[in-house]
Amino acid sequence: MGTEKRVHTFVRVKPTANFAQDMIKFGPDNKTIDIYIKKDAKKGVVNNRQTDWSFRLDGVLHNTSQELAYETVAKKLVSEALIGYNGTIMCYGQTGAGKTYTMTGATAEYKHRGIIPRAIQQVFKATAHSVDPFITVRISYLEIYNETLFDLLSTMTSNGTSDMQMAVVDCPQGVYVKGLSIHSVSHEEDALNLLFEGETNRMIAEHTLNKNSSRSHCIFTIYIEVRSRFRVFSDVKCINSKINLIDLAGSERLSKTGSEGQVLKEATYINKSLSFLEQIIIALADPKRDHIPFRQSKLTHVLKDSLGGNCNTVLVANICGEAVHVEETLSSLRFATRMKWITTEPVLNETYDREGTVKALEKEIILLKQELAMHDSLVNRSFVTYDPLTDIQIAGIKSQVHKYLKGAIDEIDIVNIRQVREVFKQFKLIVSQQEREVEARLRSKYALIDKNDFAAVAAVQKAGVVDVDGHLVLEEDGQPSGTRPTPFSSRRGGKKKSRKSNEQPKIGSSLSGRDLDGFLPSKSRVIISTKDLDVKEGVRSQDTANIDAELSKPAPVEDSQRPSSPPSKPVAFEQFKEECGSEISRIFKENKSILLARKKRSSTVAQRINFIKREMEGIKKALEAQKQERWQQGEYVDEKGQIIIDEQEFLLIMKLKDLKEEYRSGYAELQDLKAEIQYCQHLVDQCRNKLISEFEIWYSESFLIPKDVREALKPGGNIRPGMIPINRVMCLEEDEQDRFERMQETTLPACPASVSFYKAKMKTDQKVISAGP
């Protein structure tokens, strides 16, 4: 059951140069705000109009930063949402008072971001630091414009058909919007991308009080699902919660804004929906009211759970401190005061796999078995049983499967579903055994090399196994040069790795290279005989020596520097790695060695975690056996009525506790290693791509460009800036991503958490630019 709470209300004053200090006063505790108005002498001596007001709220935010505003208003609510309580934060006030700035903030600067980006960051920080639970985060963005629902994240065009499909629906679990798209996000940057994309689709207009006035109500919702993946003594539970972050359109007086046309129509809808919202607030604050008219408008219907439901609710009333807006300020403060008297009952949204449910299901299973037995007896199938298979029955099924594969029998005797599953299990075991045998045979006869590894391919070519195009080199008698018949196939892409266990090629003496194409591991591998590998290593060292000898010779005349025909790319690649690409080649090797070390450590930690898990399961079974034995023999209790356990059971419990701590620490280390591996893999891929792209440029400029063009490319040549081929320009010019990464190195070290914010903003700006006006 939830505990009754009141809605928390805060007032945020818009900073302005014309702040009416003699009219608006703040209490010393920053929780009260007093308004004073001088009497109008024009209305005569008898003037009973009220001239002073005092409002007490949960906090007054005056000249506060975005960070302090979030700490005061939203941080606790988001923390409670992570443990299962729904939450709602709503910004209310006149147009131009700073509602959108409070809720969304300024997207240009990280420190000026609002409640929504900071809430997203808090949620994903909690996700990153969580060890045991598995957290899923989803996002939706709803706009209510002129009493019509719009999905700001929808991929469909905004036409009449898509709009009509959206509707507010009541259900036992609460209120939801039918047709609203909900997007799963796994990183903070993805969520910010959706936020910025939705912001670009909002309806805004310009009038006297605000150049960028929001003409619609917007509701940004963060859905959080927490699933417990591993528990020893507690029940498995699932927590579902949501955070509604609401930016209401500003109330406005038409006489002050001078609105007309479409803006006037929008203002009418806005004021009407806000008027209905105020009626709901008055009705909720009155305990005598039985009926609350939530269906008066789309806004009040959507907010049914947030206002009168089971969630934590916070209101931020944005006001202007100028004397000319004192009437709107009083209206907003009255609304906040009424809102404060609304009570809600936050409920923890969690479900448990309780022991009672298990017992009920076990009872249901017994009844179903009895009913099956009755049906079997009626059709003369009383010999059929539904208990788990015994070892003798499993051995019999295994024997039948082997006989069936050999053709000794035509069918397998099956009478229940357990036997069907066991038959498939036996087939799977046989297939796995054959895969291991085939893999062992292939490894004993062949080795795999990466076709992109130019050094290895060059060594194989030197050994005479394959030619430049990757074809098998044959002697006059049709046999491979220097080897016995060696089937092989070469394909593109990929990295060097061992053969997968799920491939089952058939090997025969008459198998050709073309026949082997169907079962080779990937398109990037070349299969050669293991005998040729020794030759390859020797040739590689000899080739390196030859290159060094050639480099040590004095340079001949220019015409002789360029060979009559360009060398093969594998040979040229080795030369490039020793000359121009030596530095990036060295970095690539270092990154690769670091990656392999991290992978090895990750494998060790994972094996340790699995061992601990198995040991915990064994201790749990031992504890259960101890409990059953104690229950059968009778339990002993002390004077306080607590059960007395023996020393062995106590040692098991303590050992289990230690194993749980070790499991948590090991799992945390494994998560850190996975993040490091992902980062190292990214660096390795980046270095590999850079190495290959620079080699292609070097190879083209060194061997493929004609002599007159090479003369023109020299300093003082005929080619002017802008005449370089576009692919060369793209390789050398610093793009947006490179500039951003360079900016990260110089600007962001003091605040690394801002990386996701700026990346998301950059992607949104690129989309807007590419979309055009």
Coordinates of C-alpha atoms in Angstrom, one line a residue, residues 547-735:
I547 CA 63.5 -5.1 -48.7
D548 CA 66.1 -3.8 -46.3
A549 CA 68.8 -4.5 -48.8
E550 CA 66.9 -2.6 -51.5
L551 CA 66.3 0.4 -49.2
S552 CA 70.0 0.5 -48.4
K553 CA 71.1 0.8 -52.0
P554 CA 71.7 4.3 -53.4
A555 CA 68.8 5.8 -55.2
P556 CA 69.2 5.5 -59.0
V557 CA 67.9 8.0 -61.5
E558 CA 64.3 9.0 -61.3
D559 CA 63.1 6.9 -64.2
S560 CA 64.5 3.7 -62.6
Q561 CA 62.8 4.5 -59.3
R562 CA 59.5 3.4 -60.8
P563 CA 59.3 -0.2 -61.9
S564 CA 58.0 -1.2 -65.2
S565 CA 55.1 -2.9 -63.6
P566 CA 53.8 -2.1 -60.1
P567 CA 54.5 -4.7 -57.4
S568 CA 51.6 -6.8 -56.0
K569 CA 49.7 -5.1 -53.1
P570 CA 50.8 -7.6 -50.5
V571 CA 54.5 -7.0 -51.2
A572 CA 53.9 -3.2 -51.4
F573 CA 52.0 -3.3 -48.1
E574 CA 55.0 -4.8 -46.3
Q575 CA 57.1 -2.0 -47.8
F576 CA 54.6 0.6 -46.7
K577 CA 54.4 -0.7 -43.1
E578 CA 58.2 -0.3 -42.9
E579 CA 58.3 3.1 -44.4
C580 CA 55.5 5.6 -44.4
G581 CA 53.1 3.5 -42.4
S582 CA 55.5 2.4 -39.7
E583 CA 54.0 4.6 -36.9
I584 CA 50.4 3.6 -37.5
S585 CA 51.4 0.0 -37.9
R586 CA 53.2 0.1 -34.6
I587 CA 50.1 1.7 -32.9
F588 CA 47.9 -1.0 -34.5
K589 CA 50.0 -3.8 -33.1
E590 CA 50.1 -2.3 -29.7
N591 CA 46.3 -1.7 -29.6
K592 CA 45.8 -5.3 -30.8
S593 CA 48.0 -6.7 -28.1
I594 CA 46.1 -4.7 -25.4
L595 CA 42.8 -6.0 -26.9
L596 CA 44.0 -9.6 -26.7
A597 CA 45.1 -9.1 -23.1
R598 CA 41.7 -7.6 -22.1
K599 CA 39.9 -10.5 -23.8
K600 CA 42.0 -13.1 -22.0
R601 CA 41.4 -11.4 -18.7
S602 CA 37.6 -11.2 -19.5
S603 CA 37.5 -14.9 -20.3
T604 CA 39.3 -15.7 -17.0
V605 CA 36.9 -13.5 -15.0
A606 CA 33.9 -15.0 -16.7
Q607 CA 35.0 -18.5 -16.0
R608 CA 35.5 -17.6 -12.3
I609 CA 32.0 -16.1 -12.1
N610 CA 30.5 -19.2 -13.6
F611 CA 32.4 -21.4 -11.2
I612 CA 31.2 -19.2 -8.3
K613 CA 27.7 -19.5 -9.5
R614 CA 27.8 -23.2 -9.7
E615 CA 29.4 -23.4 -6.2
M616 CA 26.6 -21.1 -4.9
E617 CA 23.9 -23.4 -6.4
G618 CA 25.6 -26.4 -4.8
I619 CA 25.6 -24.7 -1.4
K620 CA 22.0 -23.7 -1.9
K621 CA 21.1 -27.3 -2.5
A622 CA 23.0 -28.4 0.6
L623 CA 21.2 -25.8 2.7
E624 CA 17.9 -27.0 1.4
A625 CA 18.8 -30.5 2.3
Q626 CA 19.9 -29.4 5.7
K627 CA 16.6 -27.6 6.1
Q628 CA 14.6 -30.7 5.0
E629 CA 16.6 -32.9 7.4
R630 CA 16.0 -30.4 10.3
W631 CA 12.3 -30.3 9.5
Q632 CA 12.0 -34.1 9.5
Q633 CA 14.0 -34.6 12.7
G634 CA 12.3 -31.6 14.5
E635 CA 13.5 -28.1 14.9
Y636 CA 15.1 -26.7 18.1
V637 CA 14.3 -23.1 19.2
D638 CA 15.8 -20.9 21.9
E639 CA 14.1 -18.8 24.6
K640 CA 13.2 -16.1 22.0
G641 CA 11.6 -18.6 19.7
Q642 CA 14.3 -18.4 17.0
I643 CA 15.4 -21.6 15.2
I644 CA 18.7 -23.1 16.3
I645 CA 20.9 -24.3 13.4
D646 CA 24.0 -26.4 13.6
E647 CA 27.6 -25.3 12.9
Q648 CA 27.8 -26.9 9.5
E649 CA 24.7 -25.1 8.3
F650 CA 26.0 -21.8 9.7
L651 CA 29.3 -22.3 7.9
L652 CA 27.4 -22.9 4.6
I653 CA 25.4 -19.7 5.1
M654 CA 28.5 -17.7 5.7
K655 CA 30.3 -19.2 2.8
L656 CA 27.3 -18.4 0.6
K657 CA 27.4 -14.8 1.7
D658 CA 31.1 -14.6 0.9
L659 CA 30.5 -16.1 -2.5
K660 CA 27.8 -13.6 -3.2
E661 CA 30.1 -10.7 -2.5
E662 CA 32.8 -12.3 -4.7
Y663 CA 30.3 -12.8 -7.5
R664 CA 29.2 -9.1 -7.3
S665 CA 32.8 -7.9 -7.5
G666 CA 33.6 -10.3 -10.3
Y667 CA 30.6 -9.2 -12.2
A668 CA 31.5 -5.5 -11.8
E669 CA 35.0 -6.3 -13.0
L670 CA 33.6 -8.2 -16.0
Q671 CA 31.4 -5.2 -17.0
D672 CA 34.4 -2.9 -16.8
L673 CA 36.4 -5.3 -19.0
K674 CA 33.6 -5.5 -21.5
A675 CA 33.5 -1.7 -21.8
E676 CA 37.3 -1.7 -22.2
I677 CA 37.2 -4.4 -24.8
Q678 CA 34.6 -2.6 -26.8
Y679 CA 36.7 0.6 -26.7
C680 CA 39.9 -1.2 -27.6
Q681 CA 38.1 -3.0 -30.5
H682 CA 37.0 0.4 -31.8
L683 CA 40.5 1.6 -31.7
V684 CA 41.8 -1.5 -33.4
D685 CA 39.2 -1.2 -36.2
Q686 CA 40.0 2.5 -36.5
C687 CA 43.7 1.9 -36.9
R688 CA 43.1 -1.0 -39.4
N689 CA 40.9 1.2 -41.5
K690 CA 43.4 4.1 -41.3
L691 CA 46.3 1.8 -42.2
I692 CA 44.5 0.4 -45.3
S693 CA 43.2 3.7 -46.5
E694 CA 46.7 5.4 -46.2
F695 CA 48.2 2.4 -48.0
E696 CA 45.8 2.7 -50.9
I697 CA 46.7 6.4 -51.3
W698 CA 50.4 5.6 -51.0
Y699 CA 50.2 2.8 -53.5
S700 CA 48.2 4.8 -56.0
E701 CA 50.6 7.8 -55.8
S702 CA 53.7 5.6 -55.8
F703 CA 53.0 3.2 -58.6
L704 CA 49.8 4.0 -60.5
I705 CA 50.0 7.7 -61.2
P706 CA 51.6 8.6 -64.5
K707 CA 54.9 10.4 -64.6
D708 CA 53.6 13.8 -65.7
V709 CA 51.0 13.8 -63.0
R710 CA 53.6 13.0 -60.3
E711 CA 55.6 15.9 -61.6
A712 CA 52.5 18.2 -61.3
L713 CA 51.9 17.0 -57.7
K714 CA 55.3 18.2 -56.5
P715 CA 55.6 21.6 -54.9
G716 CA 55.4 24.3 -57.5
G717 CA 53.7 21.9 -59.9
N718 CA 50.8 22.7 -62.2
I719 CA 48.0 21.3 -59.9
R720 CA 46.4 24.2 -58.0
P721 CA 44.5 23.9 -54.7
G722 CA 41.0 22.4 -55.3
M723 CA 42.2 20.2 -58.2
I724 CA 43.2 17.2 -56.0
P725 CA 40.9 14.2 -56.5
I726 CA 37.9 14.2 -54.2
N727 CA 38.8 10.8 -52.6
R728 CA 42.2 12.2 -51.6
V729 CA 40.6 15.4 -50.2
M730 CA 38.1 13.2 -48.2
C731 CA 41.0 11.2 -46.7
L732 CA 43.0 14.3 -45.6
E733 CA 40.3 16.9 -44.7
E734 CA 39.2 17.0 -41.0
D735 CA 35.5 16.3 -40.9

